[in-house]
Short mmCIF file of C-alpha atoms in Angstrom, two decimals:
data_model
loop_
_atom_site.label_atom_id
_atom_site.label_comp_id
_atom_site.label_asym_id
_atom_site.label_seq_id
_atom_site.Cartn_x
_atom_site.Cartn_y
_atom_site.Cartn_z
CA UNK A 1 -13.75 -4.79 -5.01
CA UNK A 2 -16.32 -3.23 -2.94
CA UNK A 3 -16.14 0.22 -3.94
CA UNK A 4 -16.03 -0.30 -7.66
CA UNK A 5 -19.88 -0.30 -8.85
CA UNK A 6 -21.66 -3.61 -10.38
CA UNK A 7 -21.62 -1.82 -13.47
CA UNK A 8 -17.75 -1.12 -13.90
CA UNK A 9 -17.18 -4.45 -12.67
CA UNK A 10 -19.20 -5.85 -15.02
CA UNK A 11 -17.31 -4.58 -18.36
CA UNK A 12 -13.92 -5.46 -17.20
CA UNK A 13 -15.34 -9.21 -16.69
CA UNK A 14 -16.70 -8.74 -20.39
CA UNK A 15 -13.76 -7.47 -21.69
CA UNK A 16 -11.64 -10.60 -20.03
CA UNK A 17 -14.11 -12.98 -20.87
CA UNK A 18 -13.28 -14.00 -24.67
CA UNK A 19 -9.50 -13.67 -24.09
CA UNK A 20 -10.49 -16.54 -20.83
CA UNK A 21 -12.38 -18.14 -23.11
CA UNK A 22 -10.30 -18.67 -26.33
CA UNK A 23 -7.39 -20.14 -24.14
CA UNK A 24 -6.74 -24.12 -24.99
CA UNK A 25 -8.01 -26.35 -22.17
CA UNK A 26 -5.22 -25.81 -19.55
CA UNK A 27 -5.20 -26.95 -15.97
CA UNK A 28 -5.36 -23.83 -13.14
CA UNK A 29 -2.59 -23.54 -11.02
CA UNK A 30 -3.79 -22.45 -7.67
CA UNK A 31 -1.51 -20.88 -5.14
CA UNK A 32 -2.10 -18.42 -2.20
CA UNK A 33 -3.40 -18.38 1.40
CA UNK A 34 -5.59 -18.33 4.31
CA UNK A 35 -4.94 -16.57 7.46
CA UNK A 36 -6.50 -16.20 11.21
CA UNK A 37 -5.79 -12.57 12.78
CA UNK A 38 -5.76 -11.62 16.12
CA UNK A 39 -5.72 -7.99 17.82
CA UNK A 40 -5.42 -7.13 21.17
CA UNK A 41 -4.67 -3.40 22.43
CA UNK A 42 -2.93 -1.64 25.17
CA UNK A 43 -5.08 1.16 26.09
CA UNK A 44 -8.98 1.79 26.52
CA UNK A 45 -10.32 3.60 23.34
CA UNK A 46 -11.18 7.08 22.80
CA UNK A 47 -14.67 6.19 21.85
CA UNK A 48 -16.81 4.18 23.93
CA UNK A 49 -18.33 1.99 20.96
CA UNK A 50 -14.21 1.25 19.76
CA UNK A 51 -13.54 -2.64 20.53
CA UNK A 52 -10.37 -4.03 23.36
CA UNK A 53 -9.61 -6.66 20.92
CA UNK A 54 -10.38 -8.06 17.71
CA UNK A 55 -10.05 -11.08 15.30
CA UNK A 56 -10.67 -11.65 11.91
CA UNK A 57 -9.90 -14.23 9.60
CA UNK A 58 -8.70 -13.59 5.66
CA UNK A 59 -8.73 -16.04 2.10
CA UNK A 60 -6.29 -14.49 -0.74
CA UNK A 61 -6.23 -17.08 -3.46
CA UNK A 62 -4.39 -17.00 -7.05
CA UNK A 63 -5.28 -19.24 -9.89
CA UNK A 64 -3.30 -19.08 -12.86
CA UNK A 65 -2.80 -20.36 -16.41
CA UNK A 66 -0.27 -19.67 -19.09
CA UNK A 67 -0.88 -20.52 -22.95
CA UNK A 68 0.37 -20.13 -26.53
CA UNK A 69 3.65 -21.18 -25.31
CA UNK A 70 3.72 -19.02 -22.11
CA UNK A 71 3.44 -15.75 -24.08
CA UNK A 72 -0.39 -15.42 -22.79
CA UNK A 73 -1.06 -15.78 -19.55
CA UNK A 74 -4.41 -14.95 -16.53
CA UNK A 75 -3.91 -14.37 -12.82
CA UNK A 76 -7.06 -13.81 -10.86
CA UNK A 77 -6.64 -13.07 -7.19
CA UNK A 78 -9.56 -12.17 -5.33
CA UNK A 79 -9.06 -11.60 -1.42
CA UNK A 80 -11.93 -11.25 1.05
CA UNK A 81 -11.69 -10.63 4.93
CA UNK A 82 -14.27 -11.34 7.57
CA UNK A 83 -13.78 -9.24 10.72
CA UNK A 84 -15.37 -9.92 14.24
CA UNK A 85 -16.09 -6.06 15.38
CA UNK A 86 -15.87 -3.88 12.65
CA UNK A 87 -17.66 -4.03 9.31
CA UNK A 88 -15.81 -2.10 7.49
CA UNK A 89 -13.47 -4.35 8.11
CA UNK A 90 -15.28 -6.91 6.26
CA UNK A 91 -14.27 -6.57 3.03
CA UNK A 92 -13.67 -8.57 -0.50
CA UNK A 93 -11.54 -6.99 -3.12
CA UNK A 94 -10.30 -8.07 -7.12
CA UNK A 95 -6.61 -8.02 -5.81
CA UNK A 96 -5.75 -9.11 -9.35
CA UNK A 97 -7.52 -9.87 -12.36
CA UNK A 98 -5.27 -9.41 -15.50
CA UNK A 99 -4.76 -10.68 -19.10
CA UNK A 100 -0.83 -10.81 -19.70
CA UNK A 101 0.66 -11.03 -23.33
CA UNK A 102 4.71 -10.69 -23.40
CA UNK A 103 5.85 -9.89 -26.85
CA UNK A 104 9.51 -9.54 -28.13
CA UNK A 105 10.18 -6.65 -26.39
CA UNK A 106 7.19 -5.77 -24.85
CA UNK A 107 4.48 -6.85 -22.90
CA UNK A 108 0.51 -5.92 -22.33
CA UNK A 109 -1.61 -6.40 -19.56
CA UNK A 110 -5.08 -5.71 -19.09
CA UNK A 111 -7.64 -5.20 -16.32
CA UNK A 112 -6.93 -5.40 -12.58
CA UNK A 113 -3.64 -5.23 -11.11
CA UNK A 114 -1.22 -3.85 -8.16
CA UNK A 115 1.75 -2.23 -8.73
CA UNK A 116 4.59 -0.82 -6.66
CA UNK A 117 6.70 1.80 -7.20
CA UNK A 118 9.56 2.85 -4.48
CA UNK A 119 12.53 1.78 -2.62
CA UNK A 120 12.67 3.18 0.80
CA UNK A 121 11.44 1.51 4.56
CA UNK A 122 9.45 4.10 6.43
CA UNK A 123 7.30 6.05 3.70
CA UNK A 124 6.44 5.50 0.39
CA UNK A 125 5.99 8.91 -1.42
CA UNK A 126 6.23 7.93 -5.15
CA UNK A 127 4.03 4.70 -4.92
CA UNK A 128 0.75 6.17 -6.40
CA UNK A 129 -0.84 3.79 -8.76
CA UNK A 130 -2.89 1.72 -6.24
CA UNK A 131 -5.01 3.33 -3.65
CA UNK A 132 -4.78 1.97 0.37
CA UNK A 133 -6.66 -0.43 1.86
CA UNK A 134 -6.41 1.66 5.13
CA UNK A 135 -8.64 -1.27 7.24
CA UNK A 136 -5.72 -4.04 6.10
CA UNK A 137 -3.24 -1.87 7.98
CA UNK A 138 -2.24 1.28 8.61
CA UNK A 139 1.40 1.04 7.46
CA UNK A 140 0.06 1.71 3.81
CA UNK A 141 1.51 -1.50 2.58
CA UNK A 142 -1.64 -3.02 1.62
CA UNK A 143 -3.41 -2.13 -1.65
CA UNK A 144 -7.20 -1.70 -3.59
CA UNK A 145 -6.78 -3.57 -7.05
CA UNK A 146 -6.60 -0.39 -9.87
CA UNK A 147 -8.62 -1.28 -13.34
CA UNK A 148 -5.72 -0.63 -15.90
CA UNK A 149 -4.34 -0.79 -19.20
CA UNK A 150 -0.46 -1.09 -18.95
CA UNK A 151 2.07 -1.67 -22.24
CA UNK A 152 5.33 -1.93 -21.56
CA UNK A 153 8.48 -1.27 -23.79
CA UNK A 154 11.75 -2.96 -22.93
CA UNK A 155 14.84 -1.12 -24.47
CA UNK A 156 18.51 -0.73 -23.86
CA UNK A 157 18.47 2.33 -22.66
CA UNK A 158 15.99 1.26 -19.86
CA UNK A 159 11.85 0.00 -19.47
CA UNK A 160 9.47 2.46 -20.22
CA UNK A 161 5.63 1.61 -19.01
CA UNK A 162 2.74 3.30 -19.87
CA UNK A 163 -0.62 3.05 -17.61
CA UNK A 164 -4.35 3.80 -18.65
CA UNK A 165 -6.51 4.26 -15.22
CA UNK A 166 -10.05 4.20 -15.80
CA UNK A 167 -12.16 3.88 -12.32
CA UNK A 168 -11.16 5.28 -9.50
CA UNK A 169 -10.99 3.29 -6.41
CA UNK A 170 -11.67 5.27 -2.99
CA UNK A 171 -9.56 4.65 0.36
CA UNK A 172 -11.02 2.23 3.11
CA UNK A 173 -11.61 3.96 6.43
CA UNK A 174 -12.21 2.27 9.94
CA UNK A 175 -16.28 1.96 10.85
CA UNK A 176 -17.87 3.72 14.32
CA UNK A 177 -16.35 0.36 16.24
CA UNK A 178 -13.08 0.37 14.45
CA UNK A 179 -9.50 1.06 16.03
CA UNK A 180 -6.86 3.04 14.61
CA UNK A 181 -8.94 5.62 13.30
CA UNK A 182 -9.29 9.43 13.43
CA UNK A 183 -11.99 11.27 15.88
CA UNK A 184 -14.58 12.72 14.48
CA UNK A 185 -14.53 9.49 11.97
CA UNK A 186 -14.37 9.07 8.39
CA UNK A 187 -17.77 9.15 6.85
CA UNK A 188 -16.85 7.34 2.75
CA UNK A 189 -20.34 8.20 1.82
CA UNK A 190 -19.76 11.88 1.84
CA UNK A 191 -17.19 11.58 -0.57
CA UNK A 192 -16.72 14.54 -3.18
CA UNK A 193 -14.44 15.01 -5.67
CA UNK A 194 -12.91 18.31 -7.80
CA UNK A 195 -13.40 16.18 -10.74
CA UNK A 196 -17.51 16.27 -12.18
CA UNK A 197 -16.52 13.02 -13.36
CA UNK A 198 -15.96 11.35 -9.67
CA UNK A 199 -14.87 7.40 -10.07
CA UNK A 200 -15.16 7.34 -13.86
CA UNK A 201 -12.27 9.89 -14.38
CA UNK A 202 -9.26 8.17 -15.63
CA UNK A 203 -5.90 9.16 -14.87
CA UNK A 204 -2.38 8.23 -16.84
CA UNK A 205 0.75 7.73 -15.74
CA UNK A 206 4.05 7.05 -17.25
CA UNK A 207 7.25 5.41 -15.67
CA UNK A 208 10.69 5.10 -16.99
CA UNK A 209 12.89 3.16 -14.89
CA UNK A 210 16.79 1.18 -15.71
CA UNK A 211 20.04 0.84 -14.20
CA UNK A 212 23.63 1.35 -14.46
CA UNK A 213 26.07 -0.38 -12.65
CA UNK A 214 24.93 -0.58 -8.64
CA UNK A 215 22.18 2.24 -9.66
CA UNK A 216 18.14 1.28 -9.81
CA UNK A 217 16.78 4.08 -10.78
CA UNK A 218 12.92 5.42 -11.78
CA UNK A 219 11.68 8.60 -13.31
CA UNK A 220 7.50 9.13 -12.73
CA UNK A 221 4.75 11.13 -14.13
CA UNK A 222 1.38 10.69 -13.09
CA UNK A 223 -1.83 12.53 -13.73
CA UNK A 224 -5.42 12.18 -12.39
CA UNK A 225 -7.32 11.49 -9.18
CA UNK A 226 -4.92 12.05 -5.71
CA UNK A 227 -4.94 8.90 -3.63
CA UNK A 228 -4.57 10.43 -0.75
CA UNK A 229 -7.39 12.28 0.32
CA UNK A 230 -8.00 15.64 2.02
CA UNK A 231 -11.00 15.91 4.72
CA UNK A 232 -13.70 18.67 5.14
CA UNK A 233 -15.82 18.04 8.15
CA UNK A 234 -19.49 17.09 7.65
CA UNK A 235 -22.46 15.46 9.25
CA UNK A 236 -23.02 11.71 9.56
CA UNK A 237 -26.40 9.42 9.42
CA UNK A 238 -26.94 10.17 12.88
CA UNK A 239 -25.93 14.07 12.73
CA UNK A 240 -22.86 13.68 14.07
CA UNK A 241 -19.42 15.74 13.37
CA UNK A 242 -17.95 13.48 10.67
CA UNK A 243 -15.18 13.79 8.17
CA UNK A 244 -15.77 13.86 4.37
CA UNK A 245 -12.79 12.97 2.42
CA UNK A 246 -12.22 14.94 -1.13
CA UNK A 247 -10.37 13.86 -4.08
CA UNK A 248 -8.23 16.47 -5.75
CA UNK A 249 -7.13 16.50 -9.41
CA UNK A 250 -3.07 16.53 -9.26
CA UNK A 251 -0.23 15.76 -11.63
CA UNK A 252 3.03 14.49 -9.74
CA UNK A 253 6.56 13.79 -10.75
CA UNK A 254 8.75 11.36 -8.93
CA UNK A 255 12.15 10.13 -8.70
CA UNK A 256 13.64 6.89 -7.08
CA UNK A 257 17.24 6.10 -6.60
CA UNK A 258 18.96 2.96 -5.24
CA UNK A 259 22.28 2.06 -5.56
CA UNK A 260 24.28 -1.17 -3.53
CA UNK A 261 27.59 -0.68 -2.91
CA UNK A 262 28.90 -3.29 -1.10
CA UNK A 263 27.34 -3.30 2.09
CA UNK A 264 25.59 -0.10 1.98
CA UNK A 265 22.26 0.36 0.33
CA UNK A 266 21.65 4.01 -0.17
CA UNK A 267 18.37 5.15 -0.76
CA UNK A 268 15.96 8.14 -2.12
CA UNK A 269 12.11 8.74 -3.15
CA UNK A 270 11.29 12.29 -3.92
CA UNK A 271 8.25 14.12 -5.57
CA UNK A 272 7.17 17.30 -6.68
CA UNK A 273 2.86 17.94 -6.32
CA UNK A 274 0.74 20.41 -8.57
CA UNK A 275 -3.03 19.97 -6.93
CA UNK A 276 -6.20 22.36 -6.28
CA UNK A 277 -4.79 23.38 -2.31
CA UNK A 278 -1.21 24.18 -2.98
CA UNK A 279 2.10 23.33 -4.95
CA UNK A 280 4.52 21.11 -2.71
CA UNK A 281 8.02 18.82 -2.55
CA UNK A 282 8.68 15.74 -0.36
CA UNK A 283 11.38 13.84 -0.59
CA UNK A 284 12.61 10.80 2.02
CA UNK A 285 16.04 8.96 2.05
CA UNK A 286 18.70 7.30 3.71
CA UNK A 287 20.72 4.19 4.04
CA UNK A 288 21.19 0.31 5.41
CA UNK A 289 24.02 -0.93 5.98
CA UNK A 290 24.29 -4.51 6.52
CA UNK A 291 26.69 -6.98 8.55
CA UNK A 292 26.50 -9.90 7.00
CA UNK A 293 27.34 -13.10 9.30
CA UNK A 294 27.26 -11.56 12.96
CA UNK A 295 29.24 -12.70 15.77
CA UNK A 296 30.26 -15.75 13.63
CA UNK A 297 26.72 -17.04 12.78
CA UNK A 298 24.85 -17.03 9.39
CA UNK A 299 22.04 -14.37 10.48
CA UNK A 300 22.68 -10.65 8.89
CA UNK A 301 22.27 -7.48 11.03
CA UNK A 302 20.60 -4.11 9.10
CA UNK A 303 21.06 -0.90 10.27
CA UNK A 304 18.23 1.51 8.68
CA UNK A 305 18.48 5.61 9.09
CA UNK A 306 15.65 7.36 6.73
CA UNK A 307 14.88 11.19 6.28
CA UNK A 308 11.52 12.10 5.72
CA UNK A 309 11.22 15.73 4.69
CA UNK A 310 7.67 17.43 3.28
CA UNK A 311 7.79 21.00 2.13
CA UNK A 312 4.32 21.85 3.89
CA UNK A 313 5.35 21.07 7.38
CA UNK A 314 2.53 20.99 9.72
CA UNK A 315 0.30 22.05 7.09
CA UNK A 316 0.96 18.16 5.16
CA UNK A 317 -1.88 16.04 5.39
CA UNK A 318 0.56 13.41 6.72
CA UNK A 319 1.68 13.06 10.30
CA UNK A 320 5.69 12.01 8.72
CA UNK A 321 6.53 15.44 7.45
CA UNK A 322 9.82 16.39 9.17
CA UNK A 323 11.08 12.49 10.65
CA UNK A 324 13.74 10.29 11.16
CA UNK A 325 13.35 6.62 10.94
CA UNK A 326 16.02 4.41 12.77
CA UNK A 327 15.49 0.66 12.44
CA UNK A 328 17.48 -2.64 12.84
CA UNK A 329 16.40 -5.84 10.19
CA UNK A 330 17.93 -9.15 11.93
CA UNK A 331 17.73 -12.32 9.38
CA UNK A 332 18.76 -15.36 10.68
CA UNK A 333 19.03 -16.85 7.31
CA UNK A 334 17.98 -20.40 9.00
CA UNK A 335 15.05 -23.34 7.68
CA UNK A 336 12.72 -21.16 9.82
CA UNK A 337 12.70 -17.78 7.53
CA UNK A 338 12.89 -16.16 10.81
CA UNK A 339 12.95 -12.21 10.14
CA UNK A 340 12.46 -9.22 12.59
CA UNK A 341 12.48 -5.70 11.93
CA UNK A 342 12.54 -3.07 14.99
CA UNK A 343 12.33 0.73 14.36
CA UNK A 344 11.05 4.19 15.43
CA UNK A 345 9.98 7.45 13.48
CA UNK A 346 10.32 10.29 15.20
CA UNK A 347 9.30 13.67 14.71
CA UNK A 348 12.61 16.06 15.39
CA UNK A 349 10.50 19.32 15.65
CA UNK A 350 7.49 17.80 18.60
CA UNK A 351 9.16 14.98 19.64
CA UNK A 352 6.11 12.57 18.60
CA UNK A 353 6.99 8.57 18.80
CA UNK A 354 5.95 5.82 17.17
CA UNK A 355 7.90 2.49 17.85
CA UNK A 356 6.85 -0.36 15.64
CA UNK A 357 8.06 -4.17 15.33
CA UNK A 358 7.32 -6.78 13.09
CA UNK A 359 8.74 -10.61 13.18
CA UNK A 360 7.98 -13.67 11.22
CA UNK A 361 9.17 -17.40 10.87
CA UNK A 362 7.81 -20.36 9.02
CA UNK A 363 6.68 -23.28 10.56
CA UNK A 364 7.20 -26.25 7.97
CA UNK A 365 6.49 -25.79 4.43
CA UNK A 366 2.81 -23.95 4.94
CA UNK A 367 2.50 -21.83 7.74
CA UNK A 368 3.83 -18.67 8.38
CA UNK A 369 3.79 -16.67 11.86
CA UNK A 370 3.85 -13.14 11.72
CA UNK A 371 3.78 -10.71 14.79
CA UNK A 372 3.55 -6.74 14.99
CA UNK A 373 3.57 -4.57 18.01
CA UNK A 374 3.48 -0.57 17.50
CA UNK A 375 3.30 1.87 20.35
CA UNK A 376 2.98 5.97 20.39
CA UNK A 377 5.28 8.14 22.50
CA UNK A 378 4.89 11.57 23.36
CA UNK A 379 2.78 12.52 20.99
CA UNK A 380 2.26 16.28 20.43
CA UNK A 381 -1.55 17.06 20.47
CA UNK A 382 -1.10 19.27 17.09
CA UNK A 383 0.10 15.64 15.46
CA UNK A 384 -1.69 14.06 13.13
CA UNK A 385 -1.21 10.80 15.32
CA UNK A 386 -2.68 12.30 18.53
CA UNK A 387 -5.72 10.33 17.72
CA UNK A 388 -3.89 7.27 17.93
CA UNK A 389 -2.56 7.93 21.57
CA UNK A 390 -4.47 4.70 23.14
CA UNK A 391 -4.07 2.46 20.02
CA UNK A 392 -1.00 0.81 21.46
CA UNK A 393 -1.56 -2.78 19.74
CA UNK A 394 0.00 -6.24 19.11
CA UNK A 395 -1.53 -7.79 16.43
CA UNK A 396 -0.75 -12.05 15.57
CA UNK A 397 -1.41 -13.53 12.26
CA UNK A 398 -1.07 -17.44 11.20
CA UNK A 399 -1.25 -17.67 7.71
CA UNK A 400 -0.99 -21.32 5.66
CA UNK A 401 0.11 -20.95 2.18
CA UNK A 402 -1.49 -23.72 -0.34
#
């Protein structure tokens, strides 16, 4: 929780404190897992102080207890990675810290917690609660704890869930020796924000979501701090060309549909944007259709086709703003766990590439293998990937869950 100061940190221990403390004597449950990571890339780097290769190694426990006949309960995962070459890459982060009361009806949780909002492959556009841990990977997958308040109210008629967001939590960036990052680099201590009150602004959101029949669907409001930030350039420590990121104020609305039929699973994200720059819609959607029990065996074979679409074009601060992603997801449904997931996104207007594959299989009860190799093609120089044109990489994780 690096970028959340002593001080904030401090009250939301306070606040948890008593409710830790007034729980009966009850054993922890400890779960999670340690992992060894290894990097190795393709290409020399654009900057002569980037690293070949890299390792790292990672610790992501959970402890646990439940009470008062399991209607109170208290995760804490913490989660701290040591990396070889970059230290910015060395990181520790309050994954999860939360109080959890379930009610008839409802339920409350307090303090720090992850949640996801989406249903789509390629890009998640409505998933805005959490901010990126950009050094985990670049996929977006991996998340900053949020401080929060969060009631929810189960109905009939669907789940809605309320959020308080006090304490903001800035995006990781890549250090000077770091790969897969931009050029001129992200300086995080040049930082500004529209808001006066920087970090201690707190934002709201509000999430309906239900289903009928084979549709999942979610309706989104959100208002505060932008996750995603924009980038001014500036001067590092050593007066170099640098970028500054800057948080916007926005309010978004979202929408996310899913519906199974049969063997199809149709999808859809889309959002509407009100922020200081400009006024915008993305949307991204598609399908998977899945075999089930190929050529006679028990493995399944997806086939993934996703539409990314953002109203600003080349002016997005995203590189996916007019793509198509076409993947295949092979389970073997075996002891083994043994997954693999092949795609591409490509950009139908420059042509820009980028070919990505990710595997994994248990070994025994406790350790889990998990491979990822991602490669860019033809990538157009006014791309907002051209600066990833020699980060060709495999990367190799071993992971034993406890």
């Amino acid at each position: 929780m690096r970028r959340l100061g002593k001080a904030r940190r401090a009250r939301w221990l306070v606040m948890l404190l008593p409710v830790l403390f007034s729980a009966p004597v009850v054993a922890w449950e400890l779960a999670g897992n340690m992992a060894v990571e290894g990097r190795a890339f393709f290409q020399s780097p654009l900057d002569s102080r980037q690293y070949d290769s890299d390792y790292s190694v990672s610790l992501e426990p959970e402890f646990s207890r439940t009470w008062d006949e399991d209607r109170q309960s208290l995760v804490f995962r913490p989660f701290v990675r040591l990396d070889g070459q970059d230290d910015e890459r060395s990181h520790w982060d309050i994954r999860e810290l939360q109080w959890i009361y379930a009610g008839d009806g409802w339920e409350a949780r307090l303090g720090v917690g992850k949640v996801y909002w989406g249903v789509t492959e390629a890009v998640h556009l409505v998933d805005i609660i959490n901010q990126t841990d950009l050094v985990e990977n670049i996929d977006g997958e991996q998340k900053l704890g949020q401080p929060m308040a969060k009631l929810s109210l189960e109905k009939d008629w669907g789940t809605l869930d309320f959020f308080l967001l006090p304490g903001f939590r800035e995006r990781t960036f890549p250090g000077e020796e770091g790969r897969l990052r931009s050029h001129p680099r992200v300086e995080q201590e040049l930082a500004e924000y529209e808001s006066s009150a920087r970090q201690r602004h707190v934002d709201y959101a509000l999430r309906w979501s239900h289903y009928i029949g084979e549709w999942d669907m979610g309706l989104a409001w959100f208002q505060g701090t932008g996750r995603d930030p924009l980038f001014r350039p500036g001067l590092g420590r050593k007066g170099e060309l640098v970028l500054a990121p800057f948080y916007e104020q926005i309010s978004q609305a979202s929408v996310d549909l899913q519906a199974t039929l049969g063997e199809w699973l149709w999808k859809l994200e889309a959002i509407y944007r009100n922020g200081r720059e400009e006024d915008y819609y993305a949307f991204t959607g598609g399908f998977e259709y899945t075999r089930v029990g190929i050529m006679d065996t028990a493995a399944d074979l997806g086939m993934i086709a996703e539409l990314v679409v953002d109203e600003r074009g080349d002016r997005a601060a995203t590189a996916f703003n007019h793509d198509v992603f076409l993947g295949l997801r092979w389970t073997a449904n075996d002891a083994q766990s043994l997954t693999v997931l092949a795609g591409a996104v490509v950009d139908w207007e420059n042509g820009s590439t980028l070919l990505n594959l990710e595997a994994s299989r248990r070994f025994g009860q406790a350790y889990l293998l998990s491979v990822q190799l991602r490669s860019w093609l033809h990538i157009d120089p006014e791309d907002l990937q051209y600066v990833l044109r020699q980060d060709d990489y495999l990367q190799v994780e071993l992971a034993r869950y406890f």
